PDB file of C-alpha atoms and ligand atoms in Angstrom:
ATOM      1  CA  MET A   1     -12.323  -1.230  12.105  1.00  0.00           C
ATOM      2  CA  SER A   2     -11.607   0.700  15.260  1.00  0.00           C
ATOM      3  CA  ASP A   3      -8.422  -1.151  16.248  1.00  0.00           C
ATOM      4  CA  CYS A   4      -6.812  -1.329  12.801  1.00  0.00           C
ATOM      5  CA  LEU A   5      -3.541   0.596  12.405  1.00  0.00           C
ATOM      6  CA  PHE A   6      -4.031   1.385   8.716  1.00  0.00           C
ATOM      7  CA  CYS A   7      -7.664   2.450   9.212  1.00  0.00           C
ATOM      8  CA  LYS A   8      -6.317   4.939  11.768  1.00  0.00           C
ATOM      9  CA  ILE A   9      -3.573   6.115   9.385  1.00  0.00           C
ATOM     10  CA  ALA A  10      -6.110   6.573   6.558  1.00  0.00           C
ATOM     11  CA  ALA A  11      -8.323   8.597   8.919  1.00  0.00           C
ATOM     12  CA  GLY A  12      -5.389  10.796   9.981  1.00  0.00           C
ATOM     13  CA  GLU A  13      -5.619   9.591  13.586  1.00  0.00           C
ATOM     14  CA  ILE A  14      -2.040   8.289  13.404  1.00  0.00           C
ATOM     15  CA  PRO A  15       0.456  10.479  11.536  1.00  0.00           C
ATOM     16  CA  SER A  16       2.074   9.321   8.321  1.00  0.00           C
ATOM     17  CA  THR A  17       3.859  10.850   5.354  1.00  0.00           C
ATOM     18  CA  ALA A  18       1.139  10.954   2.721  1.00  0.00           C
ATOM     19  CA  VAL A  19       2.106  10.806  -0.942  1.00  0.00           C
ATOM     20  CA  TYR A  20      -1.336  10.438  -2.550  1.00  0.00           C
ATOM     21  CA  GLU A  21      -4.951  10.545  -1.478  1.00  0.00           C
ATOM     22  CA  ASP A  22      -8.417  10.620  -2.961  1.00  0.00           C
ATOM     23  CA  GLU A  23     -11.861   9.740  -1.649  1.00  0.00           C
ATOM     24  CA  ASP A  24     -11.201   5.976  -1.744  1.00  0.00           C
ATOM     25  CA  VAL A  25      -7.426   5.535  -1.546  1.00  0.00           C
ATOM     26  CA  PHE A  26      -4.619   6.681   0.753  1.00  0.00           C
ATOM     27  CA  ALA A  27      -0.880   6.196   0.150  1.00  0.00           C
ATOM     28  CA  PHE A  28       1.987   6.912   2.533  1.00  0.00           C
ATOM     29  CA  ARG A  29       5.666   6.151   3.049  1.00  0.00           C
ATOM     30  CA  ASP A  30       6.539   2.903   4.840  1.00  0.00           C
ATOM     31  CA  ILE A  31       7.981   3.514   8.321  1.00  0.00           C
ATOM     32  CA  ASN A  32      10.710   0.892   7.694  1.00  0.00           C
ATOM     33  CA  PRO A  33      11.655   1.367   4.034  1.00  0.00           C
ATOM     34  CA  GLN A  34      13.140  -1.617   2.186  1.00  0.00           C
ATOM     35  CA  ALA A  35      14.137   0.474  -0.853  1.00  0.00           C
ATOM     36  CA  PRO A  36      14.848   4.191  -1.496  1.00  0.00           C
ATOM     37  CA  THR A  37      11.166   4.543  -2.407  1.00  0.00           C
ATOM     38  CA  HIS A  38       8.803   2.385  -0.333  1.00  0.00           C
ATOM     39  CA  ILE A  39       5.158   3.452  -0.400  1.00  0.00           C
ATOM     40  CA  LEU A  40       2.044   1.687   0.914  1.00  0.00           C
ATOM     41  CA  VAL A  41      -1.221   2.081  -1.004  1.00  0.00           C
ATOM     42  CA  ILE A  42      -4.413   1.240   0.904  1.00  0.00           C
ATOM     43  CA  PRO A  43      -8.162   1.527   0.473  1.00  0.00           C
ATOM     44  CA  ARG A  44      -9.698   3.864   3.058  1.00  0.00           C
ATOM     45  CA  GLU A  45     -12.349   1.222   3.705  1.00  0.00           C
ATOM     46  CA  HIS A  46     -11.160  -1.780   5.688  1.00  0.00           C
ATOM     47  CA  ILE A  47     -10.381  -4.891   3.608  1.00  0.00           C
ATOM     48  CA  GLY A  48      -8.274  -7.478   5.451  1.00  0.00           C
ATOM     49  CA  SER A  49      -6.147  -8.641   2.527  1.00  0.00           C
ATOM     50  CA  VAL A  50      -6.315  -9.748  -1.106  1.00  0.00           C
ATOM     51  CA  ALA A  51      -8.154 -12.826   0.192  1.00  0.00           C
ATOM     52  CA  GLU A  52     -11.108 -10.597   1.125  1.00  0.00           C
ATOM     53  CA  ILE A  53     -11.512  -9.011  -2.310  1.00  0.00           C
ATOM     54  CA  GLY A  54     -14.866  -9.914  -3.842  1.00  0.00           C
ATOM     55  CA  ALA A  55     -17.540  -8.530  -6.120  1.00  0.00           C
ATOM     56  CA  ASP A  56     -18.630  -6.006  -3.469  1.00  0.00           C
ATOM     57  CA  ASN A  57     -15.211  -4.361  -3.017  1.00  0.00           C
ATOM     58  CA  ALA A  58     -13.160  -5.239  -6.125  1.00  0.00           C
ATOM     59  CA  ALA A  59     -13.599  -1.696  -7.445  1.00  0.00           C
ATOM     60  CA  LEU A  60     -11.701  -0.397  -4.405  1.00  0.00           C
ATOM     61  CA  ALA A  61      -8.813  -2.766  -5.069  1.00  0.00           C
ATOM     62  CA  ALA A  62      -8.767  -1.607  -8.683  1.00  0.00           C
ATOM     63  CA  LYS A  63      -8.670   2.006  -7.487  1.00  0.00           C
ATOM     64  CA  CYS A  64      -5.615   1.148  -5.398  1.00  0.00           C
ATOM     65  CA  LEU A  65      -3.851  -0.127  -8.508  1.00  0.00           C
ATOM     66  CA  GLU A  66      -4.961   2.936 -10.456  1.00  0.00           C
ATOM     67  CA  ALA A  67      -3.343   4.982  -7.676  1.00  0.00           C
ATOM     68  CA  VAL A  68      -0.149   2.919  -7.995  1.00  0.00           C
ATOM     69  CA  ALA A  69       0.156   4.054 -11.611  1.00  0.00           C
ATOM     70  CA  LYS A  70      -0.471   7.693 -10.648  1.00  0.00           C
ATOM     71  CA  ILE A  71       2.095   7.515  -7.843  1.00  0.00           C
ATOM     72  CA  ALA A  72       4.672   5.949 -10.162  1.00  0.00           C
ATOM     73  CA  GLU A  73       4.294   8.937 -12.454  1.00  0.00           C
ATOM     74  CA  GLN A  74       4.242  11.461  -9.595  1.00  0.00           C
ATOM     75  CA  GLU A  75       7.357   9.942  -7.977  1.00  0.00           C
ATOM     76  CA  HIS A  76       9.128   9.626 -11.354  1.00  0.00           C
ATOM     77  CA  LEU A  77       9.680   5.888 -11.012  1.00  0.00           C
ATOM     78  CA  ASP A  78      10.782   5.827 -14.640  1.00  0.00           C
ATOM     79  CA  SER A  79      13.253   2.970 -14.303  1.00  0.00           C
ATOM     80  CA  GLY A  80      10.668   0.667 -12.800  1.00  0.00           C
ATOM     81  CA  PHE A  81       9.109  -0.458  -9.569  1.00  0.00           C
ATOM     82  CA  ARG A  82       7.763  -3.576  -7.896  1.00  0.00           C
ATOM     83  CA  VAL A  83       4.257  -3.982  -6.430  1.00  0.00           C
ATOM     84  CA  ILE A  84       3.777  -6.538  -3.648  1.00  0.00           C
ATOM     85  CA  SER A  85       0.808  -7.501  -1.500  1.00  0.00           C
ATOM     86  CA  ASN A  86       1.563 -10.021   1.227  1.00  0.00           C
ATOM     87  CA  CYS A  87      -1.487 -12.122   2.092  1.00  0.00           C
ATOM     88  CA  GLY A  88      -1.607 -14.292   5.198  1.00  0.00           C
ATOM     89  CA  PRO A  89       1.038 -15.872   7.419  1.00  0.00           C
ATOM     90  CA  ASP A  90       3.064 -17.763   4.787  1.00  0.00           C
ATOM     91  CA  ALA A  91       3.523 -14.482   2.883  1.00  0.00           C
ATOM     92  CA  GLY A  92       4.531 -12.649   6.066  1.00  0.00           C
ATOM     93  CA  GLN A  93       1.609 -10.221   6.243  1.00  0.00           C
ATOM     94  CA  THR A  94       1.931  -8.193   9.460  1.00  0.00           C
ATOM     95  CA  VAL A  95      -0.789  -5.546   9.073  1.00  0.00           C
ATOM     96  CA  PHE A  96      -4.203  -7.011   8.268  1.00  0.00           C
ATOM     97  CA  HIS A  97      -5.569  -4.139   6.184  1.00  0.00           C
ATOM     98  CA  LEU A  98      -5.092  -4.587   2.422  1.00  0.00           C
ATOM     99  CA  HIS A  99      -2.003  -2.772   1.206  1.00  0.00           C
ATOM    100  CA  PHE A 100       0.122  -2.719  -1.902  1.00  0.00           C
ATOM    101  CA  HIS A 101       3.829  -2.043  -1.362  1.00  0.00           C
ATOM    102  CA  ILE A 102       5.515   0.032  -4.078  1.00  0.00           C
ATOM    103  CA  LEU A 103       9.270  -0.545  -4.029  1.00  0.00           C
ATOM    104  CA  ALA A 104      11.617   1.421  -6.261  1.00  0.00           C
ATOM    105  CA  GLY A 105      14.847   3.360  -6.523  1.00  0.00           C
ATOM    106  CA  LYS A 106      17.301   0.492  -6.834  1.00  0.00           C
ATOM    107  CA  PRO A 107      17.558  -2.803  -8.719  1.00  0.00           C
ATOM    108  CA  MET A 108      15.201  -5.129  -6.846  1.00  0.00           C
ATOM    109  CA  GLY A 109      17.574  -8.097  -6.796  1.00  0.00           C
ATOM    110  CA  GLU A 110      16.515 -11.700  -7.021  1.00  0.00           C
ATOM    111  CA  LYS A 111      12.997 -12.276  -8.240  1.00  0.00           C
ATOM    112  CA  LEU A 112      10.645 -14.724  -6.529  1.00  0.00           C
ATOM    113  CA  VAL A 113       8.615 -15.084  -9.704  1.00  0.00           C
TER     114      VAL A 113
HETATM  115  P1  5GP B 201       3.220  -6.350   5.560  1.00  0.00           P
HETATM  116  O1  5GP B 201       4.331  -6.941   6.420  1.00  0.00           O
HETATM  117  O2  5GP B 201       1.871  -6.559   6.215  1.00  0.00           O
HETATM  118  O3  5GP B 201       3.249  -6.755   4.126  1.00  0.00           O
HETATM  119  O4  5GP B 201       3.495  -4.793   5.516  1.00  0.00           O
HETATM  120  C1  5GP B 201       3.239  -3.940   6.574  1.00  0.00           C
HETATM  121  C2  5GP B 201       4.128  -2.739   6.397  1.00  0.00           C
HETATM  122  O5  5GP B 201       3.642  -1.709   7.220  1.00  0.00           O
HETATM  123  C3  5GP B 201       5.600  -2.981   6.785  1.00  0.00           C
HETATM  124  O6  5GP B 201       6.433  -2.735   5.667  1.00  0.00           O
HETATM  125  C4  5GP B 201       5.823  -1.973   7.916  1.00  0.00           C
HETATM  126  O7  5GP B 201       7.115  -1.386   7.881  1.00  0.00           O
HETATM  127  C5  5GP B 201       4.723  -0.950   7.690  1.00  0.00           C
HETATM  128  N1  5GP B 201       4.267  -0.278   8.897  1.00  0.00           N
HETATM  129  C6  5GP B 201       3.947  -0.878  10.088  1.00  0.00           C
HETATM  130  N2  5GP B 201       3.537   0.048  10.982  1.00  0.00           N
HETATM  131  C7  5GP B 201       3.599   1.261  10.341  1.00  0.00           C
HETATM  132  C8  5GP B 201       3.301   2.595  10.754  1.00  0.00           C
HETATM  133  O8  5GP B 201       2.882   2.869  11.887  1.00  0.00           O
HETATM  134  N3  5GP B 201       3.502   3.581   9.840  1.00  0.00           N
HETATM  135  C9  5GP B 201       3.959   3.316   8.567  1.00  0.00           C
HETATM  136  N4  5GP B 201       4.129   4.377   7.759  1.00  0.00           N
HETATM  137  N5  5GP B 201       4.239   2.070   8.152  1.00  0.00           N
HETATM  138  C10 5GP B 201       4.067   1.050   9.017  1.00  0.00           C
HETATM  139 ZN1   ZN B 202      -8.238  -1.314   8.526  1.00  0.00          ZN
END
């Protein structure tokens, strides 16, 4: 999608601090970190949110989660981390390209679930 911020970040058209990349997945540091470690993991191909995952693109979502595990090891998140994907307005999604937040580096506080 030509006007999608995260498509542009994945393509290198907008700078970011990359922490992991392969042919399908790109991961970079959040510009407004909510924890000492705050990384966004995205598929290079545009998927709007978790709500748009289906049989045709589920493998890409799985690759994102595989990357989460690799990043956790690479970043030495040995004491734990939280993975969040906001989907739609009630969840507060602000960028409509599927992304998984990795939050770590401090106790995460109150749990929603
Ligand atoms: P959401 O609110 O959709 O779950 O998450 C979007 C995230 O993208 C937010 O945490 C926000 O700080 C981050 N973000 C928005 N614009 C940029 C940007 O230009 N660069 C980076 N690195 N992160 C961004
Ligand atoms: Zn996109």
